[in-house]
Amino acid sequence: MIVADGSVGGREETRSREQQISHSRLAGHLACMSQGSEDRADATDAGSSFNATTTSINSSAESKSLTHTETSVASFKEYELIGRDKEKCDIIKIISNDSQQLEVISVWGMGGLGKTTLVRDVYQSEQLNVKFRCRACVTIMHPFDWGELIKSLARQLDAEDYENKEETGLTGGRTKPRVQRSLVDILEGKKYLIVLDELSSASEWDSIIQHLPARETASRIIVTTRSENIARHCSKKHENIYKLQILGYEDGLNLFTEKVFQKITYLNDEHPELVEQANLILKKCDGLPLAIVTIGGFLANQPKTALEWTKLNDHISAELEMNPELGRIAAVLNKSYDGLPYRLKSCMLYFSIFPQDSKVSRRRLVCRWTAEGYSREVRGKSAEEIAESYFMELISRSMILPFQESIHSRIGVDSCRVHDLIREIGISKSMEDNLVFTLEDGCGLNNRVKIRHLAISSSWEGDQCEFKSIVDMSHIRSLTVFGKWRPFFMSEKMRLLRVLDLEGTSGLVDHHLTDIGKLLHLRYLSLRGCDDIYHLPDSLGNLRQLQTLDVMYTSIIKLPRSIIKLSKLRHIRAVGIGSNDGGTHETYADTLCILTLSSMAYCVACCAPQVLKEVMDMDGNPNRRDVCTGCCCNKLPSAATRQSPNGVQVPTGIRRLKALDTMGVVNVSGYIYIVHLELQVN
């Protein structure tokens, strides 16, 4: 392991001891200031410049160290913290509380947010310079070696003492217990400030903290990490955990223009032709300082024209991979992905199925992951509970951004989205492995390849011949349609299909589902929001592997009898698209009149389906059978019972489904219960 500690390295006997100690302290002072750790947001290359600007114990001549120091100072002066004044004040306030105990402050957030840059600025603040004379700042490199880390801390905390021990041969060759004792001796009774940057596991923290004295000296330790769980492990007090957020639009724009034009610039006044493209760039960066600074630095050396900026916007994915100047963005985000355990990598790549900027519900992800086999029952926990833990762990690791769509949600975070640039990385990786392919306008494959997950975008308007020439359906495990349904999307070749997600799809009508029973491996079927679906075919009973059936906000008011054959069905989610009017007051004569007129109208419509299509505002192309089904299974029963189609009637024998865990909204014994909680079925 190489620990970036800021030592100036080898010594020359012709130099005075005082000068050498002075240089060591200065380099240690710059260790946090000039580092290039993965999430810093200045112009140096991520992951490399820290080691370039600081040297190890065995580095060469002092003249080189002086050069490193001068370069570091110049780099630091060039950078100005923008948009983080509040965060800086907040952290300094936490550090400066009146507690005499050792306090650990954890700053966490996704890679590229500028945690290192912010903490570096806090570390160098005048307020803390006065409070803490005994100071050290290190970035934890990997593979982790706590012995090297402890030596690095000792070197910065007491340079004079360390140099004396080095001269007598007590540093390089001494044992680890000797190093530990020297660090305790250095800090004993002193008020110290230590920064531990890029902590990546709880075990690393446990190895370090046991060697730091916890006396009542009002000492402070600042930790930066990407994981909320690690932050909580280090800081036992909730008020000492600080989550760093993305930059707001104005701060992001100021940072961007400062990097491009070397000063904060008002584009509307000075460069109005660049405003549109600048907004697109900032949307891609989504408040991530690393991306803003890197792209801004790149554009600073390019012609400042709308054409050049348009080229960058149009090919941002390729630029991230191919352009060395932008490569550090991908390097940082790739590190976040590479640091995930194997079980989470598949879940993370799964997000590339969904459109950019879309919020994906927690319910949808958990059921789909379970259907895909990403989670399994372990030690009494169901597969769904394991998938739920995956969802929360991805939030904890700052890989996905949490949201609460409904204020009535009983689970708190009920949806999420992925940062645009992380999504680009996911798309790139999933395409490398032929994992996910999105069929969209202008896309195509040179050769038909074995794709596991197919997503069809709303922008794709090709025909059946083009579809067959691009996609090999025989290996598809999941099909997700975001645009308009085409009948040829359903193929007999999809024998391995586990997930059919048609949520929000337009143009889907009943007869398109006639062959659904042939998908024998199907585990997840969602027709949510397809309001032109009135009836499910009896062949649904052939789907013996089905775990989730979601027909929320369709026009279905009755489930087929064959559903009781689905022994593995765990979730039924269903509610009609109508609204509950709290009861009706029509007389018998009124009802009879309504039924008579309705029957006549529907008979006419059955003979002319297109008439009903216009009256009912159907998106698809219904045939006569679809019209008859809609009338007989929805419209006439609703008119006859004088009830709005809110409930979904389940067949007798539903209790035979022993695996059934939840039912969304059902019609029990002819009475409609509009319930937004899930009912347990024992």
XYZ file of C-alpha atoms in Angstrom:
682
model
C 0.000 0.000 0.000
C 1.088 3.550 -0.736
C -0.260 6.068 1.732
C -0.478 9.615 0.453
C 0.863 11.348 3.504
C 2.820 14.281 2.150
C 6.301 13.341 3.396
C 9.097 15.112 1.507
C 11.134 11.924 1.533
C 14.879 11.374 1.581
C 17.235 13.701 3.341
C 20.613 15.105 2.529
C 23.062 15.258 5.390
C 24.342 18.601 4.138
C 20.963 20.138 4.884
C 20.133 21.324 8.358
C 17.721 19.309 10.485
C 15.483 22.358 10.951
C 15.027 22.852 7.221
C 14.149 19.203 6.708
C 11.551 19.229 9.463
C 10.076 22.436 8.057
C 9.699 20.866 4.638
C 8.101 17.737 6.119
C 5.522 19.786 7.984
C 4.748 21.883 4.916
C 4.244 18.815 2.751
C 2.014 17.272 5.404
C 0.054 20.526 5.500
C -0.430 20.229 1.751
C -1.354 16.551 1.818
C -5.059 17.245 2.115
C -4.797 20.446 0.093
C -3.349 19.070 -3.120
C -4.644 15.552 -3.183
C -6.283 14.037 -6.248
C -8.537 11.520 -4.560
C -11.437 10.161 -6.517
C -14.067 12.735 -5.651
C -12.105 16.003 -5.607
C -13.496 18.615 -7.964
C -10.582 20.543 -9.395
C -8.594 20.317 -12.606
C -6.105 17.541 -11.751
C -6.598 13.929 -12.786
C -8.621 11.844 -10.357
C -6.876 9.083 -8.507
C -3.373 10.039 -9.625
C -2.343 13.557 -8.668
C -2.326 12.888 -4.940
C 0.534 10.497 -5.393
C 2.144 12.879 -7.873
C 2.167 15.831 -5.512
C 3.262 13.922 -2.413
C 6.108 11.492 -2.014
C 6.764 8.423 0.100
C 9.352 7.950 2.834
C 11.818 6.606 0.342
C 11.489 9.440 -2.202
C 14.574 10.999 -3.708
C 16.215 14.396 -3.498
C 14.921 17.356 -1.500
C 14.920 19.542 -4.567
C 12.198 17.354 -6.051
C 10.211 17.693 -2.846
C 10.438 21.462 -3.055
C 9.180 21.298 -6.620
C 6.245 19.159 -5.518
C 5.469 21.628 -2.749
C 5.555 24.653 -5.067
C 3.344 22.864 -7.586
C 0.866 21.963 -4.865
C 0.676 25.550 -3.638
C 0.071 26.791 -7.183
C -2.621 24.198 -7.740
C -4.316 25.115 -4.481
C -4.287 28.842 -5.225
C -5.799 28.184 -8.634
C -8.806 26.439 -7.149
C -11.589 28.303 -5.429
C -14.365 26.520 -3.568
C -17.650 27.525 -5.198
C -21.153 26.768 -3.987
C -20.134 25.087 -0.734
C -20.048 28.000 1.705
C -23.006 26.723 3.709
C -21.626 23.184 3.880
C -18.240 24.478 4.985
C -19.820 26.550 7.776
C -21.996 23.606 8.829
C -19.048 21.235 9.209
C -16.892 23.787 11.027
C -19.795 24.375 13.412
C -20.076 20.641 14.121
C -16.330 20.418 14.740
C -16.324 23.471 16.991
C -18.967 22.280 19.446
C -18.235 22.436 23.182
C -17.784 18.705 23.727
C -14.532 17.724 25.434
C -14.846 14.142 24.187
C -13.292 12.777 21.013
C -15.860 13.450 18.266
C -15.962 11.778 14.853
C -17.565 13.729 12.020
C -18.511 11.708 8.933
C -19.055 13.407 5.573
C -20.625 11.016 3.081
C -22.036 11.073 -0.417
C -21.545 9.680 -3.910
C -18.197 9.854 -5.687
C -17.560 13.161 -7.431
C -19.509 15.357 -5.000
C -16.346 17.073 -3.815
C -16.097 15.564 -0.318
C -12.310 15.741 -0.348
C -12.274 19.296 -1.683
C -14.751 20.476 0.934
C -13.027 18.748 3.849
C -9.680 20.034 2.606
C -11.048 23.563 2.732
C -12.421 22.969 6.224
C -9.069 21.523 7.327
C -7.250 24.648 6.132
C -9.740 27.141 7.604
C -8.430 29.853 9.938
C -10.939 28.891 12.620
C -9.516 25.373 12.902
C -5.893 26.437 12.477
C -6.208 28.310 15.746
C -8.026 25.494 17.566
C -5.858 22.547 16.503
C -2.073 22.679 16.441
C -1.649 18.917 16.205
C -2.995 17.964 12.783
C -2.812 15.325 10.054
C -4.633 14.545 6.822
C -4.311 11.257 4.922
C -6.085 9.548 2.070
C -6.555 5.840 2.626
C -5.152 3.938 -0.316
C -5.848 0.322 -1.206
C -5.045 -2.425 -0.527
C -5.340 -1.151 3.025
C -2.235 -1.367 5.243
C -2.859 0.085 8.691
C 0.838 -0.016 9.587
C 1.743 2.360 6.757
C -1.217 4.550 7.640
C -0.155 4.822 11.283
C 3.388 5.751 10.234
C 1.966 8.386 7.912
C -0.062 9.910 10.737
C 2.929 9.878 13.063
C 5.073 11.600 10.453
C 2.610 14.487 10.099
C 1.570 14.834 13.716
C 5.081 15.168 15.082
C 7.574 15.632 12.280
C 10.535 16.509 14.543
C 10.134 13.478 16.767
C 9.579 11.223 13.762
C 12.692 12.508 11.986
C 14.788 11.898 15.084
C 13.543 8.318 15.252
C 14.146 7.884 11.530
C 17.734 9.047 11.976
C 18.317 6.432 14.656
C 16.735 3.734 12.488
C 13.530 3.357 14.462
C 11.003 3.987 11.683
C 11.510 1.873 8.601
C 12.497 -1.267 10.446
C 10.563 -1.048 13.680
C 7.684 -3.355 14.450
C 4.020 -2.395 14.226
C 3.535 -2.365 18.032
C 6.410 0.136 18.269
C 4.677 2.346 15.660
C 1.408 2.160 17.589
C 3.064 3.166 20.861
C 4.803 6.125 19.221
C 1.492 7.420 17.814
C -0.193 7.138 21.217
C 2.771 8.930 22.794
C 2.570 11.743 20.241
C -1.151 12.355 20.806
C -1.313 11.734 24.543
C -2.868 14.757 26.248
C -3.012 16.773 23.012
C -5.951 18.274 21.147
C -5.696 16.921 17.622
C -7.505 17.103 14.275
C -7.184 14.161 11.890
C -8.753 13.765 8.449
C -9.217 10.236 7.071
C -10.228 10.570 3.433
C -11.930 7.842 1.357
C -12.701 5.291 4.066
C -14.237 2.326 2.271
C -15.051 -0.229 4.966
C -15.971 -0.505 8.633
C -13.017 -2.827 9.231
C -10.603 -0.104 8.103
C -12.078 2.238 10.688
C -11.900 -0.404 13.423
C -8.212 -0.961 12.641
C -7.432 2.755 12.881
C -9.499 4.011 15.812
C -8.083 1.542 18.320
C -4.694 3.260 17.983
C -5.958 6.796 18.593
C -6.309 7.963 22.219
C -9.838 9.006 23.193
C -8.995 11.358 26.066
C -11.062 14.404 27.030
C -9.044 16.824 24.942
C -11.805 17.985 22.548
C -10.062 16.233 19.651
C -11.800 15.685 16.338
C -11.586 13.153 13.500
C -13.148 13.883 10.092
C -13.979 10.919 7.885
C -15.105 11.004 4.242
C -16.825 7.990 2.719
C -19.283 7.055 0.005
C -21.358 4.816 2.253
C -23.970 5.906 4.765
C -23.497 2.660 6.699
C -19.793 3.375 7.161
C -20.592 6.947 8.197
C -22.971 5.641 10.864
C -20.405 3.096 12.008
C -17.785 5.803 12.556
C -20.028 8.503 14.037
C -22.245 7.271 16.830
C -23.991 10.635 17.138
C -26.543 11.360 14.436
C -25.742 15.082 14.467
C -22.138 14.293 13.475
C -23.177 12.599 10.218
C -23.227 15.018 7.295
C -24.633 14.025 3.920
C -23.189 16.109 1.105
C -25.755 16.955 -1.558
C -25.357 17.818 -5.236
C -24.906 21.472 -6.181
C -27.963 23.598 -6.942
C -28.399 24.965 -10.443
C -27.026 28.477 -9.753
C -23.965 27.171 -7.899
C -23.372 24.598 -10.626
C -23.614 27.266 -13.315
C -21.192 29.542 -11.438
C -18.701 26.693 -11.040
C -19.043 25.794 -14.714
C -18.520 29.311 -16.056
C -15.610 29.881 -13.665
C -13.838 26.848 -15.124
C -14.663 27.710 -18.745
C -14.004 31.476 -18.657
C -11.729 31.707 -15.566
C -14.358 33.893 -13.918
C -18.016 33.652 -13.008
C -19.821 34.721 -16.183
C -23.449 35.599 -16.878
C -24.096 33.712 -20.097
C -27.411 35.417 -20.852
C -25.598 38.743 -21.142
C -22.199 37.799 -22.522
C -22.752 34.559 -24.472
C -26.487 34.095 -25.138
C -25.775 31.668 -27.981
C -24.249 29.226 -25.457
C -27.099 29.244 -22.931
C -29.068 26.325 -24.384
C -26.060 24.018 -24.661
C -24.767 25.071 -21.237
C -28.105 24.063 -19.717
C -27.908 20.666 -21.419
C -24.391 20.138 -20.080
C -25.457 21.077 -16.555
C -28.436 18.748 -16.823
C -26.070 15.906 -17.677
C -23.768 16.819 -14.796
C -26.808 16.958 -12.487
C -25.034 18.997 -9.816
C -21.966 16.723 -9.628
C -18.942 19.029 -9.079
C -16.444 16.538 -10.499
C -18.341 16.424 -13.805
C -18.918 20.186 -13.913
C -15.278 21.027 -13.274
C -13.889 18.391 -15.635
C -16.163 19.281 -18.547
C -15.693 22.989 -17.846
C -11.914 22.579 -17.869
C -12.109 20.696 -21.148
C -14.288 23.351 -22.804
C -11.967 26.102 -21.562
C -9.447 24.919 -24.161
C -11.986 24.524 -26.975
C -13.568 27.166 -29.237
C -16.378 28.741 -27.256
C -19.047 28.230 -29.885
C -22.471 26.629 -29.771
C -21.334 24.123 -32.421
C -18.463 22.787 -30.282
C -20.656 22.501 -27.216
C -23.382 20.774 -29.248
C -20.850 18.156 -30.404
C -19.961 17.416 -26.788
C -23.612 17.094 -25.772
C -24.441 14.814 -28.675
C -21.582 12.417 -27.960
C -21.163 12.663 -24.188
C -21.125 8.867 -23.675
C -18.363 8.335 -26.224
C -16.417 11.322 -24.881
C -16.486 9.905 -21.348
C -14.904 6.709 -22.634
C -12.518 8.008 -25.293
C -11.496 11.519 -24.256
C -8.558 11.433 -21.804
C -9.509 14.852 -20.426
C -12.961 13.608 -19.444
C -11.845 10.096 -18.545
C -11.498 10.845 -14.833
C -15.273 11.263 -14.524
C -15.729 7.710 -15.742
C -12.817 6.586 -13.552
C -14.446 7.925 -10.397
C -17.904 6.583 -11.205
C -16.456 3.249 -12.302
C -14.763 2.985 -8.938
C -18.135 3.362 -7.237
C -19.506 0.550 -9.370
C -16.432 -1.669 -9.010
C -16.657 -1.322 -5.231
C -20.118 -2.893 -5.160
C -20.452 -6.496 -4.000
C -21.370 -8.885 -6.784
C -24.984 -9.201 -5.621
C -25.540 -5.459 -6.162
C -23.832 -5.111 -9.530
C -26.640 -6.865 -11.404
C -29.199 -4.721 -9.573
C -27.286 -1.579 -10.498
C -26.977 -2.460 -14.179
C -30.716 -3.170 -14.197
C -31.369 0.576 -14.016
C -30.111 0.981 -17.586
C -33.435 -0.545 -18.675
C -35.339 2.556 -17.596
C -35.398 5.889 -19.462
C -33.208 8.806 -18.480
C -34.554 10.934 -15.608
C -37.323 8.438 -14.855
C -38.246 7.691 -11.258
C -38.580 3.963 -10.712
C -40.817 2.708 -7.935
C -39.370 0.603 -5.184
C -42.254 -1.863 -5.597
C -41.467 -2.364 -9.271
C -37.767 -2.955 -8.714
C -38.168 -5.344 -5.790
C -40.667 -7.556 -7.615
C -38.641 -7.529 -10.824
C -35.351 -8.322 -9.068
C -37.062 -11.208 -7.299
C -38.501 -12.505 -10.558
C -35.066 -12.297 -12.196
C -33.568 -14.394 -9.404
C -31.324 -11.625 -8.089
C -32.541 -12.314 -4.560
C -33.442 -15.566 -2.853
C -34.822 -16.593 0.499
C -32.054 -16.623 3.108
C -32.303 -17.653 6.775
C -35.982 -16.999 7.170
C -35.995 -13.795 5.111
C -38.090 -13.857 1.965
C -36.659 -13.062 -1.464
C -38.615 -9.785 -1.417
C -37.090 -8.782 1.912
C -33.613 -9.487 0.551
C -34.398 -7.405 -2.552
C -35.643 -4.591 -0.289
C -32.309 -4.664 1.522
C -30.505 -4.405 -1.837
C -32.543 -1.309 -2.671
C -31.673 0.351 0.631
C -28.010 -0.637 0.348
C -27.729 1.029 -3.068
C -29.122 4.199 -1.480
C -26.676 3.871 1.398
C -23.799 3.542 -1.066
C -24.971 6.694 -2.906
C -25.523 4.797 -6.136
C -29.184 5.771 -6.478
C -31.047 8.887 -5.375
C -34.045 8.245 -3.083
C -37.470 9.851 -3.428
C -40.807 9.691 -1.696
C -43.471 10.084 -4.354
C -46.470 9.772 -2.033
C -46.829 11.502 1.312
C -48.991 8.551 2.339
C -46.254 6.005 1.688
C -45.797 3.770 4.712
C -42.314 2.703 3.624
C -40.822 6.205 3.381
C -38.621 6.027 0.300
C -40.896 4.580 -2.365
C -38.974 5.396 -5.548
C -35.566 6.374 -6.838
C -33.658 7.560 -9.851
C -30.098 7.228 -11.091
C -27.694 10.093 -11.748
C -27.401 10.620 -15.508
C -23.666 9.962 -15.636
C -23.884 6.825 -13.506
C -26.627 5.661 -15.853
C -24.286 6.247 -18.826
C -21.665 4.074 -17.134
C -24.294 1.400 -16.504
C -25.443 1.448 -20.122
C -21.861 1.082 -21.323
C -21.166 -1.886 -19.039
C -24.452 -3.636 -19.749
C -23.934 -3.312 -23.505
C -20.431 -4.756 -23.196
C -21.950 -7.919 -21.725
C -25.005 -7.875 -24.040
C -27.076 -7.562 -20.885
C -29.438 -4.705 -21.781
C -30.389 -3.321 -25.168
C -32.681 -0.326 -25.646
C -34.507 -0.174 -28.951
C -34.841 3.517 -29.757
C -34.893 5.865 -32.707
C -31.767 5.588 -34.841
C -30.290 2.599 -33.053
C -29.393 -0.800 -34.352
C -27.052 -3.731 -33.900
C -24.481 -4.698 -36.490
C -25.148 -8.335 -35.700
C -28.081 -9.939 -33.949
C -26.745 -10.832 -30.529
C -28.079 -12.672 -27.505
C -29.708 -9.978 -25.378
C -31.072 -10.757 -21.925
C -33.098 -7.583 -21.291
C -34.894 -5.671 -24.031
C -36.343 -2.201 -23.440
C -38.380 -0.562 -26.201
C -38.328 3.232 -26.095
C -41.252 5.479 -26.934
C -39.073 7.015 -29.672
C -38.788 3.804 -31.723
C -41.195 3.734 -34.667
C -39.826 0.894 -36.769
C -41.810 -1.901 -38.391
C -41.898 -5.656 -37.894
C -39.171 -6.377 -40.447
C -36.799 -3.937 -38.813
C -37.630 -5.361 -35.398
C -36.842 -8.914 -36.439
C -33.610 -7.851 -38.128
C -32.322 -6.211 -34.952
C -33.530 -8.351 -32.081
C -33.112 -12.053 -31.359
C -36.023 -12.799 -29.005
C -34.984 -16.361 -28.161
C -32.757 -15.330 -25.230
C -34.822 -12.470 -23.827
C -35.362 -12.689 -20.055
C -37.262 -9.421 -19.680
C -39.268 -7.234 -22.040
C -40.128 -3.685 -21.007
C -42.149 -1.423 -23.281
C -42.250 2.326 -22.622
C -43.908 3.471 -25.831
C -46.730 2.149 -27.939
C -47.437 -1.558 -28.026
C -47.050 -3.410 -31.328
C -48.513 -6.921 -31.695
C -45.231 -8.277 -33.087
C -43.494 -7.569 -29.772
C -45.130 -10.777 -28.507
C -43.180 -13.669 -29.949
C -43.372 -17.434 -29.529
C -39.582 -17.410 -29.346
C -39.650 -15.736 -25.912
C -39.613 -19.096 -24.147
C -37.212 -17.885 -21.441
C -39.104 -14.676 -20.621
C -39.417 -14.059 -16.884
C -40.530 -10.415 -16.803
C -43.134 -8.769 -19.033
C -43.465 -5.168 -17.903
C -45.988 -3.155 -19.901
C -46.623 -0.503 -17.256
C -48.010 2.630 -18.874
C -47.889 1.136 -22.376
C -50.350 2.626 -24.861
C -52.190 0.774 -27.602
C -52.530 -2.526 -25.688
C -55.956 -4.181 -25.994
C -57.366 -7.514 -24.870
C -56.676 -9.629 -27.947
C -52.958 -8.796 -27.756
C -52.791 -10.980 -24.619
C -54.376 -14.069 -26.176
C -51.072 -15.993 -26.268
C -49.836 -14.859 -22.848
C -50.285 -18.416 -21.549
C -47.413 -19.624 -23.738
C -44.850 -17.723 -21.642
C -44.436 -20.630 -19.255
C -41.465 -19.151 -17.359
C -43.113 -15.780 -16.727
C -42.788 -14.635 -13.106
C -43.748 -10.971 -13.327
C -46.595 -9.527 -15.366
C -47.471 -5.843 -15.133
C -50.282 -4.224 -17.104
C -50.450 -1.270 -14.714
C -51.964 1.811 -16.341
C -53.116 -0.014 -19.495
C -56.674 1.246 -19.263
C -57.818 -0.428 -22.504
C -57.407 -3.853 -20.913
C -60.830 -5.135 -19.747
C -60.259 -8.859 -19.472
C -57.500 -11.364 -18.816
C -57.579 -14.617 -20.865
C -58.132 -17.975 -19.193
C -54.712 -19.031 -20.502
C -53.296 -16.962 -17.626
C -53.696 -20.164 -15.606
C -50.823 -21.709 -17.580
C -48.320 -19.317 -15.977
C -47.482 -21.644 -13.095
C -44.295 -19.709 -12.250
C -46.039 -16.324 -11.953
C -45.209 -14.485 -8.717
C -46.574 -10.962 -9.349
C -49.683 -9.879 -11.227
C -50.132 -6.108 -11.408
C -53.338 -4.866 -13.061
C -53.629 -1.592 -11.179
C -55.431 1.179 -13.064
C -56.679 -1.079 -15.845
C -60.353 -1.571 -16.699
C -60.399 -5.095 -15.253
C -63.083 -5.648 -12.634
C -62.935 -9.433 -12.441
C -60.012 -11.863 -12.440
C -60.355 -15.127 -14.388
C -61.215 -18.358 -12.602
C -57.972 -19.932 -13.832
C -55.947 -17.696 -11.537
C -56.430 -20.165 -8.675
C -54.047 -22.531 -10.517
C -51.120 -20.162 -9.927
C -49.673 -21.813 -6.848
C -46.579 -19.566 -6.761
C -48.487 -16.278 -7.026
C -47.392 -13.977 -4.203
C -48.779 -10.569 -5.150
C -51.988 -9.405 -6.787
C -52.189 -5.656 -7.203
C -55.439 -4.391 -8.649
C -57.730 -1.393 -8.559
C -60.012 0.088 -11.217
C -59.542 3.396 -12.952
C -62.888 4.846 -11.815
C -63.448 6.832 -8.640
C -65.527 5.807 -5.681
C -68.556 8.063 -5.560
C -69.669 6.828 -2.149
C -72.889 5.214 -3.356
C -75.650 5.924 -5.836
C -79.303 6.901 -5.543
C -80.821 5.946 -8.881
C -84.238 4.305 -8.824
C -84.940 0.922 -10.330
C -86.513 2.610 -13.356
C -83.392 4.706 -13.849
C -81.211 1.639 -13.723
C -83.403 -0.263 -16.174
C -83.311 2.688 -18.564
C -79.521 2.939 -18.331
C -79.117 -0.792 -18.958
C -81.416 -0.717 -21.982
C -79.705 2.253 -23.603
C -76.238 0.913 -22.787
C -77.036 -2.493 -24.268
C -78.270 -0.936 -27.490
C -75.194 1.275 -27.764
C -72.798 -1.599 -27.138
C -74.541 -3.831 -29.687
C -74.009 -1.157 -32.304
C -70.397 -0.761 -31.191
C -69.746 -4.500 -31.489
C -70.672 -4.259 -35.136
C -68.458 -1.196 -35.598
C -65.474 -1.426 -33.217
C -63.964 1.813 -34.426
C -67.029 3.681 -33.179
C -66.439 2.438 -29.644
C -62.755 3.163 -29.987
C -63.550 6.831 -30.532
C -66.247 6.970 -27.846
C -64.051 5.227 -25.245
C -60.857 6.957 -26.407
C -58.985 3.681 -26.833
C -55.352 3.885 -27.979
C -55.138 0.467 -29.579
C -56.915 -1.187 -32.484
C -59.732 -3.177 -30.859
C -61.528 -5.915 -32.761
C -65.115 -6.976 -32.222
C -64.148 -9.423 -29.515
C -62.334 -6.698 -27.597
C -65.425 -4.512 -27.751
C -67.727 -7.316 -26.620
C -65.362 -8.173 -23.791
C -65.179 -4.556 -22.659
C -68.952 -4.267 -22.683
C -69.767 -7.583 -21.034
C -66.919 -7.659 -18.513
C -66.869 -4.007 -17.489
C -69.433 -1.540 -18.739
C -72.677 -3.495 -18.361
C -71.799 -5.041 -14.960
C -70.902 -1.608 -13.662
C -74.185 -0.156 -14.907
C -76.179 -3.080 -13.526
C -74.687 -2.876 -10.031
C -74.652 0.950 -10.097
C -71.057 0.916 -8.844
C -67.892 2.513 -10.115
C -65.328 -0.055 -11.341
C -62.941 0.454 -8.460
C -62.750 -3.037 -7.051
C -61.544 -6.206 -8.714
C -63.538 -9.341 -8.056
C -61.530 -12.461 -7.267
C -62.871 -15.977 -7.891
C -63.950 -18.397 -5.220
C -61.029 -20.544 -4.159
C -58.477 -17.732 -4.056
C -57.488 -18.908 -0.578
C -56.039 -22.046 -2.112
C -53.065 -19.918 -3.152
C -50.932 -20.588 -0.086
C -48.021 -18.478 -1.386
C -50.221 -15.394 -1.778
C -48.856 -12.686 0.466
C -50.554 -9.452 -0.624
C -53.595 -8.284 -2.511
C -53.919 -4.656 -3.443
C -57.643 -3.858 -3.758
C -60.296 -6.528 -4.222
C -64.046 -6.909 -4.375
C -65.207 -9.210 -1.589
C -68.741 -10.687 -1.687
C -69.917 -8.037 -4.105
C -68.924 -5.108 -1.888
C -66.190 -2.758 -3.039
C -63.499 -1.840 -0.564
C -61.216 0.966 -1.680
C -58.199 0.177 0.445
C -54.759 1.620 -0.242
C -53.002 -0.669 2.205
C -52.217 -4.203 1.142
C -54.481 -6.838 2.684
C -52.860 -9.910 4.158
C -54.297 -13.210 2.963
C -53.609 -16.050 5.358
